[in-house]
């Protein structure tokens, strides 16, 4: 890399005014934290699933193997379905009292 | 691991980074499919009837629906989750990009050099002024926006856009992010089999992801793509080579094209006009008219106009204008598309408008069957990124 190729750090946040959707701005921040937390939990779950799959297949767990692991189409599909169910679970509060049905399902 | 991007410009993510991206993709799908349905139910079940009983009529337009929805907890959660998901899209790429950016730049340079050797040009213009609609805000909340440069020959914003779009679109834009281009080019080819364009131009191409399919659909044509953002053009030039086609990329403002009169058979754009102020939309359409040959086709893939949809659907689409840093989105959607084409010089009799089913989403059979049928905007799947999306296009023959 030549000196001319030196670069500046990339910006971490967009040039934008964050909207406030709730009466108390704290609630908006809680939503952000909740989603970050949910994301981290999901990351753990994917890793755990991969660990279990690999262990089952090989009887041995190697970091290198874990990195290279690709779920079969069936496992990938099962994981994707799990993921949607997981998101529904953590956002359960929204649908706990189902919105007044308009005669729909 | 299943890869996020299927061409050789992809960046290497580790397992946890991929899982984080998967989560964001899933969250977006949940908000835009499931919560969108729930929100409509809240509106139809309670908000609209309440509005009717207090006003003696239904809401007249999207803005009235918006005001009526604002106090609703469901709308507030839909909005804050969607807003956060948008920010998380970029955050799921940035640490990878920060680590891989030198490598991406070097690979981009190599592929670009190969493209040049094969005759596909990359023409950058250091003196081109970036228009205010681009410098004023980070569109789609992408940190750095289309034009940000953070080093010499930087391609970071191109790489960020490509990978971010793959997380963002939850498959709705095609596995190679080219579904709009594939659908529109394939539709034109199927509907007008005798039309054989020799020169094709894509306006506001970003990284040329929807330009590539034109080069594939019409392999004998010379394909050009322009944008004001250099990082995307550099990246796009390499990306086109990585996808096996040669496209000429130029850094140019679409309001003042540096091409001859009567020099193109197709002028295309995708998701471009709604990011321009109205006066620039008019200039771009007039430029499209100027550079088209008589008998040539202008065709824009866009958001469907408000006057062709219900107040609720208008409200739903305008969310981006209010909360996704898209200030020109609603003004564009309020335009009469036939009228602006006529004002740019096109014969109103030769105006065209097509609603095209997503080629990857519906499959080749349904797609090909749609080519000979006209369809109204009507359905709420038109122009909305959700399962069953159909692309809205309009334009005119010169
Ligand atoms: C949403 S992106 C278009 C994406 C792409 N065409 C697609 O199919 O997804 C809008 C692009 O328009 C470019 N742009 C904005 N104003 C422009 C102008 N006046 N002339 C040329 N490009 C412009 C931006 O740099 C950006 O890359």
mmCIF file of C-alpha atoms and ligand atoms in Angstrom, chain B residues 131 133-134 140 146 161 203-206 209-210 226-229 252-255 270-272 275-276, ligand 1:
data_model
loop_
_atom_site.group_PDB
_atom_site.id
_atom_site.type_symbol
_atom_site.label_atom_id
_atom_site.label_comp_id
_atom_site.label_asym_id
_atom_site.label_seq_id
_atom_site.Cartn_x
_atom_site.Cartn_y
_atom_site.Cartn_z
ATOM 1 C CA UNK B 131 -25.698 18.120 -6.652
ATOM 2 C CA UNK B 133 -29.908 16.581 -3.402
ATOM 3 C CA UNK B 134 -26.971 14.223 -2.794
ATOM 4 C CA UNK B 140 -31.505 5.764 3.235
ATOM 5 C CA UNK B 146 -23.338 7.792 -2.441
ATOM 6 C CA UNK B 161 -24.255 -0.086 -0.859
ATOM 7 C CA UNK B 203 -29.299 7.107 -15.359
ATOM 8 C CA UNK B 204 -28.349 7.227 -11.659
ATOM 9 C CA UNK B 205 -26.909 3.708 -11.790
ATOM 10 C CA UNK B 206 -25.144 3.778 -8.357
ATOM 11 C CA UNK B 209 -26.543 -3.580 -10.334
ATOM 12 C CA UNK B 210 -29.613 -2.978 -12.502
ATOM 13 C CA UNK B 226 -23.978 7.359 -15.396
ATOM 14 C CA UNK B 227 -24.039 8.637 -11.840
ATOM 15 C CA UNK B 228 -22.577 11.552 -9.898
ATOM 16 C CA UNK B 229 -20.942 9.344 -7.234
ATOM 17 C CA UNK B 252 -22.069 12.745 -15.103
ATOM 18 C CA UNK B 253 -25.058 14.721 -13.932
ATOM 19 C CA UNK B 254 -28.276 13.410 -15.521
ATOM 20 C CA UNK B 255 -29.617 16.964 -15.817
ATOM 21 C CA UNK B 270 -34.426 2.648 -11.646
ATOM 22 C CA UNK B 271 -35.340 4.167 -8.273
ATOM 23 C CA UNK B 272 -33.688 7.357 -9.471
ATOM 24 C CA UNK B 275 -34.327 11.226 -5.324
ATOM 25 C CA UNK B 276 -34.382 14.439 -7.392
HETATM 26 C C1 LIG C 1 -31.411 5.086 -5.233
HETATM 27 S S1 LIG C 1 -29.999 5.357 -6.181
HETATM 28 C C2 LIG C 1 -30.373 4.471 -7.670
HETATM 29 C C3 LIG C 1 -30.166 3.025 -7.557
HETATM 30 C C4 LIG C 1 -30.094 2.199 -8.780
HETATM 31 N N1 LIG C 1 -30.372 2.856 -10.044
HETATM 32 C C5 LIG C 1 -31.013 1.013 -8.605
HETATM 33 O O1 LIG C 1 -31.499 0.525 -9.599
HETATM 34 O O2 LIG C 1 -31.223 0.561 -7.480
HETATM 35 C C6 LIG C 1 -29.981 7.022 -6.761
HETATM 36 C C7 LIG C 1 -28.677 7.400 -7.460
HETATM 37 O O3 LIG C 1 -28.840 8.624 -8.146
HETATM 38 C C8 LIG C 1 -27.629 9.343 -8.109
HETATM 39 N N2 LIG C 1 -27.919 10.734 -8.432
HETATM 40 C C9 LIG C 1 -28.568 11.656 -7.680
HETATM 41 N N3 LIG C 1 -28.709 12.817 -8.357
HETATM 42 C C10 LIG C 1 -28.129 12.618 -9.579
HETATM 43 C C11 LIG C 1 -27.970 13.429 -10.737
HETATM 44 N N4 LIG C 1 -28.426 14.681 -10.782
HETATM 45 N N5 LIG C 1 -27.348 12.892 -11.799
HETATM 46 C C12 LIG C 1 -26.879 11.615 -11.779
HETATM 47 N N6 LIG C 1 -27.007 10.813 -10.719
HETATM 48 C C13 LIG C 1 -27.624 11.307 -9.628
HETATM 49 C C14 LIG C 1 -27.106 9.075 -6.725
HETATM 50 O O4 LIG C 1 -25.716 9.310 -6.650
HETATM 51 C C15 LIG C 1 -27.497 7.607 -6.539
HETATM 52 O O5 LIG C 1 -26.465 6.762 -6.907
#
